[in-house]
Structures are given as C-alpha cells and as structure tokens.
Short mmCIF file of C-alpha atoms and ligand atoms in Angstrom, two decimals:
data_model
loop_
_atom_site.label_atom_id
_atom_site.label_comp_id
_atom_site.label_asym_id
_atom_site.label_seq_id
_atom_site.Cartn_x
_atom_site.Cartn_y
_atom_site.Cartn_z
CA UNK W 80 -27.98 49.14 123.90
CA UNK W 81 -25.11 48.48 126.22
CA UNK W 82 -25.66 49.82 129.69
CA UNK W 83 -22.08 50.26 130.82
CA UNK W 84 -18.67 51.00 129.42
CA UNK W 85 -15.30 49.62 130.53
CA UNK W 86 -12.42 52.06 130.93
CA UNK W 87 -8.90 50.67 131.32
CA UNK W 88 -7.16 52.49 134.18
CA UNK W 89 -4.14 50.18 134.43
CA UNK W 90 -2.84 46.85 133.16
CA UNK W 91 -5.67 44.46 134.06
CA UNK W 92 -7.42 47.15 136.12
CA UNK W 93 -10.76 48.39 134.80
CA UNK W 94 -13.43 50.87 135.77
CA UNK W 95 -16.99 50.47 134.47
CA UNK W 96 -19.00 53.63 133.91
CA UNK W 97 -22.78 53.97 133.93
CA UNK W 98 -25.12 56.78 132.95
CA UNK W 99 -27.43 55.79 135.86
CA UNK W 100 -26.32 57.96 138.81
CA UNK W 101 -23.01 58.46 136.91
CA UNK W 102 -21.90 55.37 138.87
CA UNK W 103 -18.43 53.87 138.55
CA UNK W 104 -17.50 50.33 139.66
CA UNK W 105 -14.24 48.41 139.27
CA UNK W 106 -12.63 45.16 138.19
CA UNK W 107 -9.13 43.97 139.10
CA UNK W 108 -7.78 40.93 137.26
CA UNK W 109 -5.26 38.56 138.83
CA UNK W 110 -3.93 35.31 137.40
CA UNK W 111 -6.31 33.21 139.52
CA UNK W 112 -9.11 35.48 140.68
CA UNK W 113 -10.87 38.69 139.76
CA UNK W 114 -12.00 41.34 142.21
CA UNK W 115 -15.21 43.25 141.57
CA UNK W 116 -15.40 46.61 143.38
CA UNK W 117 -19.06 47.45 144.12
CA UNK W 118 -22.08 45.72 142.55
CA UNK W 119 -24.55 48.46 141.41
CA UNK W 120 -27.98 49.29 142.77
CA UNK W 121 -30.35 46.35 142.33
CA UNK W 122 -30.42 42.67 141.32
CA UNK W 123 -31.05 43.44 137.66
CA UNK W 124 -28.17 45.94 137.51
CA UNK W 125 -25.95 43.47 139.36
CA UNK W 126 -26.77 40.80 136.77
CA UNK W 127 -25.72 43.18 133.99
CA UNK W 128 -22.42 43.78 135.77
CA UNK W 129 -21.84 40.07 136.43
CA UNK W 130 -22.42 39.31 132.72
CA UNK W 131 -20.04 42.11 131.72
CA UNK W 132 -17.39 40.72 134.10
CA UNK W 133 -17.82 37.21 132.63
CA UNK W 134 -17.33 38.66 129.16
CA UNK W 135 -13.95 40.01 130.31
CA UNK W 136 -12.70 37.07 132.37
CA UNK W 137 -13.62 33.46 133.21
CA UNK W 138 -11.84 33.83 136.60
CA UNK W 139 -13.90 33.31 139.77
CA UNK W 140 -14.78 36.71 141.27
CA UNK W 141 -14.45 38.07 144.76
CA UNK W 142 -16.39 41.20 145.67
CA UNK W 143 -15.38 44.29 147.64
CA UNK W 144 -18.06 46.72 148.83
CA UNK W 145 -16.86 50.30 149.38
CA UNK W 146 -19.82 51.31 151.57
CA UNK W 147 -23.44 50.47 152.35
CA UNK W 148 -25.23 52.91 150.03
CA UNK W 149 -27.63 50.98 147.81
CA UNK W 150 -26.12 52.02 144.47
CA UNK W 151 -22.82 50.37 145.47
CA UNK W 152 -24.02 47.10 146.97
CA UNK W 153 -27.62 46.07 146.17
CA UNK W 154 -26.46 44.07 143.11
CA UNK W 155 -24.36 41.62 145.13
CA UNK W 156 -26.68 38.61 144.73
CA UNK W 157 -25.54 38.46 141.06
CA UNK W 158 -22.24 37.02 142.35
CA UNK W 159 -23.36 33.84 144.12
CA UNK W 160 -20.58 31.98 145.91
CA UNK W 161 -18.18 34.92 145.74
CA UNK W 162 -16.71 36.09 149.04
CA UNK W 163 -18.08 39.59 149.71
CA UNK W 164 -15.53 41.75 151.52
CA UNK W 165 -16.53 44.84 153.50
CA UNK W 166 -15.81 46.40 156.85
CA UNK W 167 -17.86 44.92 159.73
CA UNK W 168 -19.46 48.35 160.17
CA UNK W 169 -20.59 48.26 156.51
CA UNK W 170 -22.39 44.99 157.23
CA UNK W 171 -24.04 46.52 160.32
CA UNK W 172 -25.15 49.65 158.48
CA UNK W 173 -26.47 47.70 155.51
CA UNK W 174 -28.44 45.38 157.81
CA UNK W 175 -29.90 48.38 159.63
CA UNK W 176 -30.69 50.58 156.61
CA UNK W 177 -31.36 48.35 153.57
CA UNK W 178 -35.14 48.44 153.93
CA UNK W 179 -35.25 52.22 154.37
CA UNK W 180 -32.85 52.80 151.46
CA UNK W 181 -34.96 50.51 149.27
CA UNK W 182 -38.17 52.36 150.18
CA UNK W 183 -36.65 55.81 149.68
CA UNK W 184 -35.07 55.05 146.30
CA UNK W 185 -37.95 52.98 144.97
CA UNK W 186 -40.07 56.09 145.59
CA UNK W 187 -37.42 58.23 143.87
CA UNK W 188 -37.45 56.08 140.71
CA UNK W 189 -41.25 55.86 140.71
CA UNK W 190 -41.55 59.66 141.03
CA UNK W 191 -39.10 60.03 138.16
CA UNK W 192 -41.25 57.76 135.97
CA UNK W 193 -38.67 54.93 135.90
CA UNK W 194 -41.02 52.05 136.77
CA UNK W 195 -38.53 49.39 135.62
CA UNK W 196 -35.80 50.46 138.03
CA UNK W 197 -38.36 51.03 140.80
CA UNK W 198 -39.68 47.47 140.38
CA UNK W 199 -36.18 45.95 140.24
CA UNK W 200 -35.13 47.80 143.36
CA UNK W 201 -38.35 46.93 145.22
CA UNK W 202 -37.64 43.24 144.49
CA UNK W 203 -34.04 43.40 145.73
CA UNK W 204 -33.03 42.04 149.12
CA UNK W 205 -29.28 42.66 149.22
CA UNK W 206 -27.14 39.92 150.81
CA UNK W 207 -24.89 41.10 153.65
CA UNK W 208 -21.10 41.09 153.19
CA UNK W 209 -19.66 37.84 154.55
CA UNK W 210 -15.87 38.20 154.28
CA UNK W 211 -13.21 40.11 156.17
CA UNK W 212 -11.88 43.58 155.46
CA UNK W 213 -9.42 45.17 155.76
CA UNK W 214 -7.42 42.43 154.07
CA UNK W 215 -4.70 41.92 151.47
CA UNK W 216 -6.30 39.81 148.73
CA UNK W 217 -3.98 37.62 146.69
CA UNK W 218 -5.54 37.51 143.23
CA UNK W 219 -2.69 35.43 141.78
CA UNK W 220 0.42 37.36 140.76
CA UNK W 221 -1.09 40.54 142.16
CA UNK W 222 -2.36 41.71 145.53
CA UNK W 223 -5.27 44.07 146.05
CA UNK W 224 -5.29 45.82 149.41
CA UNK W 225 -8.72 46.49 150.93
CA UNK W 226 -8.10 49.35 153.34
CA UNK W 227 -9.95 51.55 155.80
CA UNK W 228 -8.05 54.86 155.72
CA UNK W 229 -10.47 56.66 158.02
CA UNK W 230 -14.04 57.93 157.97
CA UNK W 231 -15.37 60.45 155.48
CA UNK W 232 -18.25 59.88 153.08
CA UNK W 233 -19.57 57.38 155.66
CA UNK W 234 -18.25 55.89 158.92
CA UNK W 235 -17.17 52.72 157.07
CA UNK W 236 -15.45 53.70 153.82
CA UNK W 237 -13.35 50.97 152.21
CA UNK W 238 -10.81 51.73 149.49
CA UNK W 239 -9.15 49.22 147.16
CA UNK W 240 -5.48 49.82 146.40
CA UNK W 241 -3.74 48.06 143.51
CA UNK W 242 -0.14 49.07 144.18
CA UNK W 243 1.46 47.49 141.10
CA UNK W 244 -0.63 49.80 138.89
CA UNK W 245 -0.86 52.69 141.41
CA UNK W 246 -4.65 52.64 141.18
CA UNK W 247 -7.00 53.37 144.08
CA UNK W 248 -10.76 52.71 143.98
CA UNK W 249 -12.05 55.35 146.39
CA UNK W 250 -15.79 54.69 146.53
CA UNK W 251 -17.64 57.91 147.30
CA UNK W 252 -14.71 59.37 149.26
CA UNK W 253 -14.08 60.97 145.86
CA UNK W 254 -16.72 62.12 143.38
CA UNK W 255 -16.15 63.52 139.93
CA UNK W 256 -18.86 65.39 138.04
CA UNK W 257 -20.87 66.24 141.16
CA UNK W 258 -20.03 67.57 144.61
CA UNK W 259 -19.23 64.98 147.31
CA UNK W 260 -22.36 63.67 149.06
CA UNK W 261 -22.46 64.73 152.71
CA UNK W 262 -25.67 62.89 153.74
CA UNK W 263 -23.99 60.30 155.98
CA UNK W 264 -20.59 61.97 156.13
CA UNK W 265 -18.11 62.37 158.96
CA UNK W 266 -17.05 65.72 157.53
CA UNK W 267 -14.44 66.65 160.17
CA UNK W 268 -12.44 63.48 159.44
CA UNK W 269 -12.90 63.34 155.65
CA UNK W 270 -9.87 65.57 154.72
CA UNK W 271 -7.47 63.43 156.80
CA UNK W 272 -8.83 60.30 155.13
CA UNK W 273 -8.06 61.82 151.72
CA UNK W 274 -4.57 62.70 152.98
CA UNK W 275 -4.09 59.00 153.76
CA UNK W 276 -5.41 58.11 150.30
CA UNK W 277 -2.99 60.53 148.63
CA UNK W 278 -0.15 59.09 150.75
CA UNK W 279 -0.64 55.83 148.80
CA UNK W 280 0.81 57.83 145.86
CA UNK W 281 -1.85 56.80 143.33
CA UNK W 282 -1.48 57.52 139.63
CA UNK W 283 -5.22 57.09 139.05
CA UNK W 284 -8.08 57.39 141.56
CA UNK W 285 -11.39 55.83 140.55
CA UNK W 286 -14.31 57.66 142.21
CA UNK W 287 -17.65 56.08 143.09
CA UNK W 288 -19.36 58.46 140.65
CA UNK W 289 -17.80 60.12 137.60
CA UNK W 290 -14.65 59.59 135.58
CA UNK W 291 -11.29 58.41 136.94
CA UNK W 292 -9.19 61.32 138.22
CA UNK W 293 -5.60 62.18 139.13
CA UNK W 294 -4.19 63.00 142.58
CA UNK W 295 -4.40 66.75 141.89
CA UNK W 296 -8.19 66.41 141.57
CA UNK W 297 -8.34 64.57 144.91
CA UNK W 298 -6.19 67.25 146.56
CA UNK W 299 -8.61 69.91 145.30
CA UNK W 300 -11.63 67.99 146.63
CA UNK W 301 -9.80 67.54 149.93
CA UNK W 302 -9.30 71.33 150.17
CA UNK W 303 -12.99 71.92 149.40
CA UNK W 304 -14.07 69.43 152.09
CA UNK W 305 -11.62 70.97 154.59
CA UNK W 306 -13.15 74.41 153.96
CA UNK W 307 -16.66 72.99 154.51
CA UNK W 308 -15.50 71.25 157.70
CA UNK W 309 -13.99 74.48 158.98
CA UNK W 310 -17.18 76.42 158.27
CA UNK W 311 -19.34 73.82 160.03
CA UNK W 312 -17.32 74.10 163.27
CA UNK W 313 -17.65 77.89 163.44
ZN1 ZN M 440 -22.34 56.77 148.81
#
C-alpha cells in the first residue's frame, strides 16, 4: 500500500497528499537541486517522504519548513545533510514546543488506537532548522522564494513561491477540506497575510492540508477569517 500520492501542480512542481491528517507537502524540482516543502509528522513518515522524493529525482534536496507544528516538520531527520530553511522564529518555537507537541500527539494517536504512529512519534526528536529564511533559493534554472508575508496561522508562517509556475505553497495559512486551525493563530493579521499571498497572483495554492486550490478559494477563506477576526474584537 502506498502511503502518499503525488499531484502535479506545475511543470516540475509537485504536491504530495496523505490520508493521515489530510496532510499536503511539496516538491520543487530545479536543474541542480530539489526543494522539499515540509517533512511530515515523525521520523518514519519522513523516511517515507524521503524515499518518495528519491524515486522522483536524484537531485540533492533542500528543505523548507512552513511552520513548527509537528505534522509539518518532525520528519526532517530523514533528509540528513540537507539545509533546512525556516524563519528564526520557527526554530525558536520548535525548540520550545517540540516536547509538548510530541507528548500531546503521542497521546492522541494512542487514544485513537494507532500504536504504530504513537511509537514512531514518541521516538522522534526533530532537528531544528539550520538555514536562513526568508531567502531566494536558486535550484538551478529556477528560483523558489521562501517568504514571510505576515502572521496568521502562527506567528512564523513561511510560504514558498515558485513564480515561473505561479504556484504558492501556503502551509496552514490555507486549509482545504477542513476549517483553518486557529489554535496558535494571530487572527487579526491573518486576512492581510492572505491579501499578500493573493498579491503574488498564484494560479495554484497548495494548502498544508487538503487538495490544491485556486485564488478564489483563498479569497473566500480570507473573507471567512476576516469575519471571525471582526467578531472576536467586538
Ligand atoms: Zn499548523
């Protein structure tokens, strides 16, 4: 049984979809390097992703982490030697919260009867990001822009823009198939961050969970978040 499924969202730009948490990660292929966007939720899941990436390309990978939530970055050790790009604040938050996230979600998987995932997560000590962001990454014949457009889902959301294919990997700033997660959100600033994302004029936006969407979907989610923000200030 294959765990994930690649979806082509542009020429040499792929999203990988998973049933687990409806997670979506990304892969951007240059002529000299590949960029992996997010690494899944534990070492075992990261190893699956790394093998899937190797099946697509022999190019050396770099990694971009959209934010410090475990399901996006606990699989990073499966990419040894790869530079791991994230905002400095992402590194800080991951250092401060990794143990608590691991405990909370190990309990979640155990309670759900998923002992395999619980054990894999309990055994995972995620490495901290070690490379700069924001940055323009030259992948060889193509540049991926790692941008901080503002706060929203967290206080350290990173997006990956591939301008030649008009694709944006949004992390959990955008969610398809479930409402946006407000747990660590900066709700008042989230709509403006999505305005900045839409100003990049994307053709396809890849959310952190769910299927790739178009700008109209993002505009709708922006309006929903703006209405929530308005209500919360009353
Ligand atoms: Zn998240």
